[in-house]
XYZ file of C-alpha atoms in Angstrom:
656
model
C 35.085 13.415 -24.962
C 31.427 15.565 -25.602
C 31.485 18.768 -24.854
C 27.768 20.563 -24.658
C 27.524 24.865 -25.639
C 24.382 26.839 -24.352
C 23.557 28.871 -26.837
C 19.774 30.314 -27.529
C 16.556 30.926 -25.717
C 13.884 30.080 -28.150
C 10.165 30.633 -27.383
C 8.547 30.457 -24.194
C 4.608 29.259 -22.909
C 3.933 30.349 -19.411
C 0.781 30.366 -17.204
C 1.033 34.082 -15.505
C 1.261 32.459 -11.368
C -0.749 32.886 -8.701
C 0.303 36.490 -6.875
C 0.917 34.172 -3.464
C 1.909 31.448 -4.923
C 5.976 31.605 -2.894
C 9.292 31.976 -4.379
C 11.732 29.293 -3.868
C 14.525 30.662 -1.945
C 18.577 29.671 -1.677
C 19.870 27.422 0.711
C 20.478 29.399 3.967
C 18.413 32.022 2.485
C 15.473 32.060 5.133
C 13.557 34.661 6.318
C 12.501 35.713 9.963
C 8.860 34.571 9.200
C 9.634 31.645 8.754
C 11.262 31.254 11.940
C 8.595 32.896 14.252
C 5.991 30.830 12.426
C 4.281 28.498 14.738
C 1.725 26.782 12.815
C 0.928 25.754 9.220
C -1.610 28.762 7.691
C -3.151 25.958 5.567
C -3.500 22.715 8.284
C -3.565 23.915 11.711
C -2.687 20.720 13.192
C 0.185 19.715 11.732
C 3.532 19.177 13.477
C 5.631 20.020 10.693
C 5.216 21.248 7.454
C 7.595 21.598 4.420
C 7.935 25.197 3.235
C 9.895 23.973 0.282
C 11.099 21.404 -1.717
C 12.527 22.154 -5.361
C 14.371 19.833 -7.878
C 16.352 20.776 -10.799
C 16.843 17.896 -13.924
C 18.603 17.950 -16.071
C 20.866 16.339 -18.741
C 24.774 15.770 -18.465
C 26.977 17.400 -20.936
C 27.155 13.781 -23.684
C 23.632 13.449 -22.735
C 24.199 10.244 -21.561
C 23.172 10.433 -17.553
C 20.451 12.723 -15.149
C 21.216 14.677 -12.499
C 18.495 15.998 -9.812
C 19.699 18.818 -7.632
C 17.303 18.130 -4.280
C 16.331 21.500 -1.886
C 13.981 20.491 0.760
C 13.289 22.688 4.312
C 10.852 21.564 6.282
C 9.852 23.443 9.771
C 9.144 21.738 12.804
C 6.358 22.894 14.800
C 6.266 20.719 17.594
C 8.287 17.882 19.301
C 5.530 15.242 17.694
C 7.474 16.443 14.617
C 11.255 15.710 15.327
C 10.689 12.567 13.215
C 10.911 14.807 10.112
C 14.817 15.458 11.492
C 15.622 12.247 10.605
C 16.463 12.008 7.129
C 16.647 8.596 4.672
C 17.747 9.130 0.930
C 16.872 5.533 -0.779
C 19.633 4.836 -4.155
C 19.633 2.354 -6.916
C 23.547 1.711 -6.035
C 23.698 -1.798 -7.899
C 26.466 -1.055 -11.457
C 26.938 1.943 -9.894
C 23.846 3.463 -11.904
C 22.532 5.847 -9.441
C 24.702 7.872 -6.387
C 24.393 11.224 -4.180
C 27.015 13.707 -4.166
C 26.955 16.937 -2.979
C 25.270 16.710 0.820
C 24.426 19.806 2.657
C 22.836 20.016 5.268
C 21.614 22.415 8.540
C 19.603 23.881 11.341
C 18.194 26.679 11.435
C 16.915 28.285 14.905
C 16.256 31.337 16.673
C 17.488 31.828 19.886
C 16.932 34.728 21.654
C 16.084 37.086 18.812
C 18.959 36.039 17.250
C 19.508 33.113 14.352
C 21.717 30.082 14.773
C 22.482 28.041 12.066
C 23.762 24.665 13.051
C 25.994 22.389 10.159
C 25.694 18.637 9.608
C 28.699 16.946 10.415
C 29.742 15.056 7.743
C 31.305 12.605 9.696
C 28.011 11.791 10.703
C 26.320 10.864 7.336
C 26.659 7.417 6.771
C 25.552 4.969 3.788
C 24.755 1.583 3.902
C 23.387 -1.022 1.316
C 20.307 -2.366 1.825
C 20.748 -5.489 -0.419
C 23.510 -5.579 -3.390
C 20.785 -3.165 -5.355
C 20.067 -0.967 -2.794
C 21.488 1.673 -1.074
C 20.668 3.844 1.103
C 21.821 7.147 3.079
C 21.036 8.290 6.819
C 21.607 11.494 8.480
C 19.680 13.298 11.340
C 19.596 16.831 11.860
C 21.230 18.531 14.282
C 20.023 20.758 17.423
C 16.360 20.021 16.323
C 13.767 21.085 18.300
C 10.072 23.434 17.626
C 10.530 26.536 15.898
C 13.736 25.044 14.394
C 13.839 25.284 10.065
C 15.317 22.126 8.979
C 17.375 22.101 5.073
C 19.302 20.042 3.091
C 19.922 19.643 -0.185
C 22.396 17.120 -2.821
C 22.784 15.952 -6.262
C 21.084 12.280 -7.272
C 22.844 11.526 -10.064
C 22.031 8.476 -12.654
C 24.606 6.920 -15.071
C 21.226 6.227 -16.995
C 19.438 8.922 -20.077
C 16.982 6.284 -19.113
C 16.375 6.608 -15.339
C 14.236 9.931 -14.748
C 13.522 10.378 -11.141
C 9.377 10.478 -9.992
C 8.373 14.037 -8.437
C 6.603 14.386 -5.287
C 4.190 17.388 -4.937
C 2.669 15.747 -1.810
C 3.556 13.861 1.688
C 2.612 13.200 5.159
C 2.854 16.679 6.271
C 1.997 20.097 4.179
C 3.527 21.399 1.626
C 3.731 24.571 1.461
C 5.234 25.048 -2.411
C 6.447 22.680 -4.314
C 8.518 23.133 -7.828
C 10.390 21.120 -9.887
C 12.204 21.940 -13.696
C 12.866 19.726 -15.795
C 15.179 20.406 -18.804
C 14.840 17.108 -21.623
C 16.875 17.094 -24.534
C 14.649 17.377 -27.741
C 16.867 13.710 -28.864
C 14.100 11.983 -25.657
C 10.761 11.618 -25.670
C 9.088 10.933 -21.816
C 6.386 10.224 -22.049
C 4.249 11.903 -19.066
C 2.563 9.629 -15.948
C 0.802 11.960 -13.990
C -1.149 11.492 -10.260
C -1.900 14.834 -9.924
C -5.663 15.828 -8.636
C -4.365 19.536 -7.472
C -3.843 22.522 -10.421
C -0.806 23.807 -10.582
C -0.134 27.189 -9.728
C 2.850 28.008 -11.363
C 3.481 26.361 -15.322
C 6.380 28.140 -17.799
C 7.902 25.735 -20.240
C 10.461 27.362 -23.007
C 13.394 25.716 -25.309
C 17.144 26.702 -25.555
C 18.910 26.044 -28.416
C 21.983 23.629 -27.725
C 24.605 22.117 -29.763
C 26.909 19.081 -28.482
C 30.300 18.298 -29.553
C 31.969 15.123 -29.917
C 34.634 14.343 -32.313
C 35.258 18.101 -33.724
C 31.828 17.696 -34.788
C 28.755 19.639 -34.112
C 25.440 18.443 -32.881
C 22.658 20.625 -32.343
C 19.686 19.990 -30.334
C 16.656 21.710 -28.820
C 16.149 21.504 -24.836
C 12.981 21.533 -23.583
C 12.151 23.089 -20.199
C 9.208 23.029 -17.948
C 9.231 23.965 -14.389
C 5.335 23.082 -12.655
C 5.184 24.807 -9.052
C 1.979 24.040 -6.727
C 1.616 25.731 -3.373
C -0.534 24.597 0.243
C -0.336 20.964 -0.967
C -2.353 19.153 1.966
C -0.868 15.848 3.826
C -1.899 13.377 2.549
C -4.413 11.812 5.031
C -3.658 8.301 7.039
C -8.094 7.471 5.395
C -10.005 4.116 6.293
C -9.642 1.506 3.769
C -7.810 3.393 1.730
C -4.832 1.791 -1.134
C -0.831 2.217 -0.505
C 0.277 5.823 0.452
C 1.699 5.345 -3.356
C -1.098 4.574 -5.190
C -2.704 8.440 -3.814
C 0.218 10.789 -3.461
C 0.122 13.542 -5.883
C 3.309 12.324 -8.087
C 5.151 12.476 -11.537
C 6.701 9.967 -13.263
C 8.121 9.569 -16.481
C 7.966 6.958 -19.234
C 11.257 7.480 -21.732
C 9.048 6.641 -24.995
C 11.662 7.081 -28.166
C 15.013 8.149 -28.517
C 15.732 10.794 -31.465
C 19.924 9.913 -31.894
C 21.318 13.447 -33.639
C 21.279 13.313 -37.233
C 19.441 9.678 -37.037
C 16.303 8.719 -37.325
C 13.495 7.875 -34.727
C 13.448 5.036 -32.854
C 10.643 3.568 -30.767
C 12.251 2.789 -26.236
C 9.391 1.975 -25.416
C 9.657 -1.215 -23.214
C 6.382 -4.327 -24.153
C 6.020 -6.283 -20.874
C 8.286 -9.018 -22.920
C 10.277 -6.777 -23.112
C 10.396 -6.377 -20.031
C 9.639 -10.692 -19.120
C 12.654 -11.057 -21.506
C 14.836 -9.033 -19.272
C 14.219 -11.116 -16.475
C 14.250 -14.616 -17.765
C 18.217 -13.114 -18.980
C 18.792 -11.753 -15.199
C 20.804 -14.102 -13.340
C 19.368 -13.366 -10.404
C 15.892 -14.452 -11.353
C 15.567 -15.932 -14.446
C 19.790 -17.433 -13.649
C 18.222 -18.914 -10.272
C 15.099 -20.948 -11.949
C 16.585 -24.351 -12.581
C 19.620 -24.217 -9.690
C 18.842 -27.213 -8.035
C 18.557 -27.452 -4.226
C 20.152 -29.816 -1.878
C 17.740 -33.022 -0.482
C 14.955 -31.602 -3.259
C 14.908 -35.666 -4.332
C 12.655 -36.584 -1.159
C 10.188 -33.681 -1.520
C 10.302 -34.280 -5.432
C 9.658 -37.511 -5.044
C 6.726 -37.711 -2.412
C 5.240 -35.143 -4.339
C 5.251 -37.084 -7.460
C 3.704 -39.601 -5.687
C 0.090 -37.949 -4.964
C -1.914 -38.695 -7.849
C -3.575 -34.893 -7.881
C -2.106 -31.605 -8.309
C -3.840 -30.071 -6.212
C -2.020 -32.696 -3.499
C 0.902 -31.948 -5.180
C 0.616 -28.350 -4.846
C -0.424 -28.475 -1.843
C 2.073 -30.396 -0.041
C 5.089 -28.612 -1.740
C 4.014 -25.014 -0.822
C 3.376 -26.422 2.916
C 7.256 -27.925 3.261
C 8.430 -24.765 1.462
C 6.250 -22.286 3.646
C 7.056 -24.596 6.904
C 10.777 -24.414 6.173
C 11.686 -21.014 5.016
C 11.603 -17.699 6.675
C 11.095 -14.870 5.497
C 13.750 -12.004 6.129
C 11.319 -9.299 5.357
C 12.847 -7.868 2.416
C 11.117 -7.827 -0.693
C 12.453 -7.611 -4.245
C 11.550 -8.539 -7.634
C 15.148 -10.237 -7.646
C 17.412 -12.822 -5.914
C 20.016 -11.552 -3.531
C 21.363 -14.767 -1.923
C 20.306 -17.208 -4.508
C 18.432 -19.329 -3.934
C 20.689 -21.992 -3.149
C 22.295 -20.157 -0.036
C 18.573 -19.348 0.479
C 17.576 -23.448 1.083
C 20.762 -24.326 2.617
C 19.870 -21.221 5.454
C 16.493 -21.350 5.482
C 15.758 -18.020 5.147
C 15.772 -15.598 2.322
C 13.926 -12.268 0.758
C 10.398 -13.302 -1.142
C 11.734 -13.570 -4.477
C 14.231 -16.068 -2.921
C 11.541 -18.377 -1.226
C 9.370 -18.238 -3.693
C 10.981 -19.290 -6.655
C 12.609 -21.983 -4.773
C 8.168 -23.048 -4.503
C 8.085 -22.836 -8.259
C 11.357 -24.786 -8.936
C 10.458 -27.635 -6.409
C 6.737 -27.187 -8.427
C 7.961 -27.140 -12.129
C 9.988 -30.934 -11.124
C 7.706 -32.146 -9.575
C 5.419 -31.980 -12.671
C 3.285 -28.860 -11.650
C 2.287 -26.168 -14.498
C 3.729 -22.999 -13.277
C 5.446 -19.957 -13.476
C 7.355 -17.348 -11.569
C 5.242 -14.086 -11.435
C 6.605 -10.611 -10.045
C 3.434 -8.302 -8.265
C 3.573 -5.178 -6.565
C 2.843 -5.797 -2.779
C -0.128 -3.538 -1.697
C 1.918 -1.426 0.244
C 4.580 -1.349 -2.365
C 1.309 0.586 -5.066
C -0.987 -1.275 -7.493
C 0.556 -1.832 -10.871
C -0.117 0.675 -13.595
C -0.986 -2.090 -16.814
C -0.142 0.654 -19.192
C 3.949 1.845 -17.774
C 6.184 -0.701 -18.453
C 8.456 -0.431 -15.376
C 10.469 -3.693 -13.393
C 10.343 -1.130 -10.338
C 6.702 -1.449 -10.284
C 7.774 -5.025 -9.198
C 8.808 -5.665 -5.421
C 7.977 -9.393 -5.163
C 8.290 -12.772 -7.127
C 5.330 -15.128 -6.251
C 4.120 -18.927 -8.334
C 1.315 -18.215 -10.610
C -0.664 -21.269 -12.189
C -3.323 -21.625 -14.218
C -6.195 -24.270 -13.503
C -8.773 -24.045 -15.860
C -9.637 -20.901 -18.046
C -11.939 -19.528 -15.074
C -9.422 -20.510 -11.985
C -5.676 -19.863 -11.129
C -3.268 -20.032 -8.153
C -0.962 -17.332 -6.854
C 0.973 -18.464 -4.338
C 2.699 -16.263 -2.083
C 5.323 -19.326 0.565
C 6.509 -15.636 2.489
C 3.487 -15.514 4.891
C 3.469 -18.602 7.779
C -0.501 -18.311 7.174
C -1.116 -18.474 4.216
C -2.834 -21.055 2.083
C -1.523 -22.778 -1.307
C -5.627 -22.141 -2.732
C -6.013 -18.516 -1.415
C -3.878 -15.076 -3.124
C -2.860 -13.323 -0.842
C -4.951 -10.180 0.501
C -2.085 -7.820 -0.088
C -1.638 -8.769 -3.387
C -5.443 -8.554 -4.938
C -6.467 -5.479 -7.238
C -3.376 -5.398 -9.220
C -0.763 -6.653 -11.770
C 0.850 -9.028 -12.403
C 3.939 -10.333 -15.229
C 4.308 -13.984 -15.728
C 7.130 -15.874 -17.212
C 7.179 -18.566 -19.398
C 10.607 -18.798 -20.294
C 10.213 -22.298 -22.158
C 7.811 -20.495 -24.448
C 9.332 -16.912 -24.897
C 5.880 -15.910 -23.401
C 5.611 -13.017 -21.323
C 2.015 -11.595 -20.438
C 0.476 -9.672 -17.492
C -2.887 -10.642 -15.706
C -4.698 -8.913 -13.345
C -5.032 -10.154 -9.720
C -8.782 -10.491 -7.890
C -11.310 -12.303 -6.150
C -15.021 -12.558 -7.725
C -16.456 -14.484 -5.147
C -17.470 -12.413 -1.689
C -15.548 -13.429 1.337
C -18.454 -14.540 3.928
C -18.771 -14.256 7.593
C -21.737 -15.647 8.779
C -22.197 -15.223 12.690
C -25.158 -16.659 14.780
C -26.700 -16.152 18.600
C -28.914 -18.135 20.720
C -29.021 -16.823 23.989
C -31.895 -16.067 26.419
C -32.458 -12.254 28.115
C -33.149 -12.050 32.261
C -35.299 -10.848 34.082
C -31.966 -8.802 35.918
C -30.809 -7.599 32.550
C -28.194 -9.898 31.811
C -27.762 -11.832 28.278
C -26.442 -15.654 28.665
C -26.187 -17.638 25.586
C -23.377 -18.966 22.633
C -22.999 -17.556 19.978
C -21.308 -19.720 16.507
C -18.782 -17.587 13.971
C -18.049 -19.140 10.927
C -14.868 -17.563 8.647
C -13.981 -18.414 5.196
C -11.634 -17.307 3.266
C -9.473 -13.993 4.132
C -11.441 -14.139 7.704
C -10.600 -17.505 8.360
C -6.545 -16.472 7.497
C -6.810 -13.486 10.438
C -8.839 -15.322 13.188
C -6.335 -18.025 12.874
C -3.228 -16.082 12.486
C -4.686 -13.086 15.058
C -4.894 -16.296 17.440
C -1.841 -18.232 17.567
C 0.199 -15.084 17.316
C -1.617 -13.344 20.219
C -2.979 -16.354 22.543
C -6.515 -17.268 23.375
C -6.628 -14.593 26.682
C -6.059 -11.647 24.263
C -7.461 -13.222 21.343
C -10.824 -12.779 23.566
C -9.939 -9.431 24.227
C -10.080 -8.719 20.677
C -13.878 -10.371 20.427
C -14.857 -8.087 23.232
C -13.903 -4.724 21.176
C -13.304 -3.516 24.720
C -16.469 -3.840 26.076
C -16.061 -5.115 30.124
C -20.294 -5.702 30.006
C -19.518 -8.565 27.852
C -17.724 -11.899 29.433
C -16.419 -14.796 27.199
C -16.927 -18.197 29.578
C -15.306 -20.342 27.066
C -14.511 -20.146 23.083
C -13.996 -23.796 21.032
C -12.376 -24.023 17.469
C -13.528 -26.067 14.873
C -11.156 -27.028 11.416
C -8.411 -24.205 12.698
C -5.442 -27.021 11.029
C -7.834 -28.099 7.730
C -6.978 -25.043 5.361
C -10.118 -26.167 2.796
C -12.933 -26.319 5.522
C -14.388 -23.158 6.754
C -13.562 -22.019 10.822
C -16.203 -22.146 13.095
C -15.479 -20.522 15.962
C -17.841 -21.675 18.826
C -18.532 -19.206 21.897
C -20.922 -19.173 25.574
C -20.775 -16.057 26.823
C -22.774 -13.344 29.180
C -23.610 -10.079 28.593
C -24.594 -7.484 31.230
C -27.398 -4.540 29.716
C -26.230 -1.756 31.580
C -29.248 0.703 30.912
C -32.220 -1.860 32.991
C -34.070 -0.422 35.364
C -36.562 -1.649 37.134
C -39.254 -1.940 34.379
C -37.193 -1.765 31.047
C -35.024 -3.810 28.940
C -32.799 -2.454 26.579
C -30.640 -5.012 24.225
C -28.836 -3.962 21.302
C -28.923 -7.208 18.856
C -25.846 -6.007 16.731
C -22.976 -9.029 19.145
C -20.303 -10.690 17.406
C -20.197 -8.567 14.229
C -17.871 -6.747 13.143
C -20.151 -3.865 11.876
C -20.685 -2.154 15.087
C -18.612 1.053 15.238
C -18.834 3.426 11.981
C -15.159 3.830 10.496
C -16.712 6.548 8.590
C -17.123 9.332 9.742
C -16.160 12.142 7.529
C -18.608 14.281 5.457
C -15.629 13.980 3.420
C -12.899 11.725 1.575
C -9.511 12.636 -0.150
C -8.895 9.038 -1.571
C -10.974 6.012 -3.046
C -12.351 3.250 -0.801
C -10.124 -0.115 -0.942
C -11.851 -2.986 1.406
C -9.558 -5.374 -0.863
C -12.367 -8.158 -1.787
C -15.619 -7.982 -1.969
C -17.615 -9.551 1.616
C -20.984 -10.773 3.064
C -21.743 -10.652 6.484
C -24.546 -12.551 7.278
C -25.969 -12.975 11.739
C -28.756 -14.297 13.100
C -29.803 -13.792 16.232
C -32.815 -15.956 18.827
C -33.151 -14.055 22.097
C -36.097 -15.727 24.134
C -37.889 -12.862 26.553
C -37.629 -13.222 30.347
C -41.539 -14.200 31.899
C -43.124 -11.318 32.941
C -41.837 -9.092 29.527
C -42.931 -7.832 27.066
C -41.173 -6.397 23.884
C -42.318 -2.959 23.746
C -40.285 -1.439 21.404
C -38.342 -3.488 18.435
C -36.772 -2.760 15.185
C -38.756 -2.406 11.473
C -37.980 -4.734 8.719
C -35.111 -2.700 6.290
C -33.837 -2.735 3.427
C -32.019 -0.742 1.758
C -29.913 -0.583 -1.132
C -27.136 1.905 -3.166
C -28.149 3.025 -6.210
C -25.879 1.863 -8.840
C -26.319 -2.062 -5.985
C -22.936 -2.153 -4.960
C -24.062 -2.116 -1.416
C -26.987 -3.411 0.003
C -28.495 -3.797 3.984
C -30.902 -6.021 4.943
C -32.751 -6.390 8.473
C -35.268 -8.711 9.670
C -36.555 -8.724 12.889
C -39.461 -11.129 13.774
C -41.809 -11.886 17.466
C -42.618 -14.948 18.375
C -43.843 -17.336 21.097
C -42.010 -15.396 24.157
C -38.599 -14.611 21.561
C -37.427 -12.275 19.398
C -35.715 -13.405 15.573
C -33.755 -11.094 14.044
C -31.634 -11.437 10.737
C -28.922 -8.613 9.430
C -27.201 -9.984 5.750
C -25.411 -7.101 4.286
C -23.176 -7.306 1.167
C -19.877 -5.739 0.132
C -20.692 -5.940 -3.986
C -17.578 -4.269 -5.031
C -14.203 -4.172 -3.631
C -12.818 -0.550 -4.574
C -15.071 2.561 -4.605
C -14.894 6.208 -6.038
C -14.411 8.825 -3.850
C -16.430 10.811 -6.274
C -19.593 8.609 -5.183
C -18.447 9.542 -1.113
C -21.710 11.666 -0.265
C -24.274 8.542 -1.506
C -21.252 6.553 -0.046
C -21.103 8.483 3.499
C -24.637 8.523 3.928
C -25.447 4.296 3.235
C -23.135 3.384 6.040
C -24.177 6.257 8.494
C -27.311 4.374 8.013
C -26.158 1.100 7.782
C -24.928 1.459 10.998
C -27.071 2.791 13.207
C -29.984 0.472 12.133
C -27.688 -2.046 12.930
C -27.592 -0.625 16.463
C -31.095 0.391 17.169
C -32.075 -1.470 20.547
C -34.976 -4.350 21.414
C -36.292 -2.151 24.050
C -38.719 -4.786 27.151
C -41.017 -3.414 29.054
C -42.157 -5.292 32.000
C -45.860 -6.471 32.464
């Protein structure tokens, strides 16, 4: 049995904390001022605020395990903040790798000037298995109301020295103070992977001499102790066109790079993607499922082999699996029940469904590989952080030629075989070629812009009404989104969606072409009428921007916290032909204009022509990049503000 002896402290490196940095308080000790606090000092409209969160991370006596002592205290300002009282703690319970101990929780209220403490009944702490690898502890804090302070603490324990916890300094509510201390033996070198944009308000570093005694032998080592504190951290806002919370939250992760055994030589421990891929291949819940036979597979494989082209085989098998299987909503990189049982029950997690797809494709002679990926909500994969935890789904990767490839995901009922699902774009996948012992990462993106074209042909009536037809052509993700929305919501709700809450716009009929043909653009043929409410006996005012996706500007804030993420490049075109009523002439019309961002990332062009009693107008908008840095947001903001104004500029007709 190993015993750890504390010894001497040595050098100290410190940055003097700012005077206003709060001091973390122990559990149960609360200031009167916090009980009387009515709002967050630096984010006045917050419904709740983290008063403090601390974490103390240290290794066990044998330096083979890790514990984090977590303490969190939250102030509830109003009833909209009450959901902060519902606590969930997820952990990896497979093989008892992680487990939670020492939960204590209480709610503190100020009632008639007296402090009232309500302890959480431990019988109301529930543990449930999410699947065979993950579990979740849940409890709801008692006696919570506006003005309450809730606090809880627990120990998160990991039985592996490689499993350093991620440290989060930011949340969806403001954080007054957050402090983490890590105590790492110099036996291990962990590379910090920082996603911090705000400066630390507290940083203290020191080292302590320690000894490990094992079998009568004494092994000295040094424990490196670092404390990092950050105060007044604004909540992470939900901004238009932002990537996931995980991508943007201020956090610190650790990757084990090397180990220097006490009395031994340093060994490189850093995983490579090849090692991660090899681990997947050997895992029973992943590699062990790839060749597993499925009931009735012979008929599907025989029919697929009868097709002459690979594309026909791929399309057939993809549609068979997509239509037969129901996704249970669970995303994991591993199978839970296994592919055989999932196929029998016709339901499974995303990896079970897509390994079934891979297996059938492979047996049909298609060169295909399973590939682990991360969905948009789960967060983008950092290719320099070789951790399997970054992935949460398996899909199928098919290289077509040096320039083209398919990424197939049969979990979505409206996915198609030749379009990478948009929730996987702009991230990284790791594909597994087990037979050749090859494992490599690829960047998943769409190069070509996704196009949408609108054509309007209408007549302006003297009574201030517009009547006409419109044709909307959708490709790629636009097509998939329209098909899904129409089939899920039905025609009436879809028409309401097209009208965007404009009571003056009426759609009398809508007809679709190529709804069931994935490889062709989806065309919507619309008959409509539009009342022009500003019309009087002398003037008619028309905004010709009808049925385009650019009407209201989503970027209203002059400041931006996160990068803008459109997911893919976009191209919009709108052509309108409007007949002027007899007895009217054009009094004012939009001018021809062309705008381009200095870096060519976005462009807008408008052409207006008046001829033979008709007005022809054309808009062309190009998003030439899928993502745009927040550093250049001021230019971006001005461009979108101006472009939206130009899109909505009116044509004015005057009675002759």
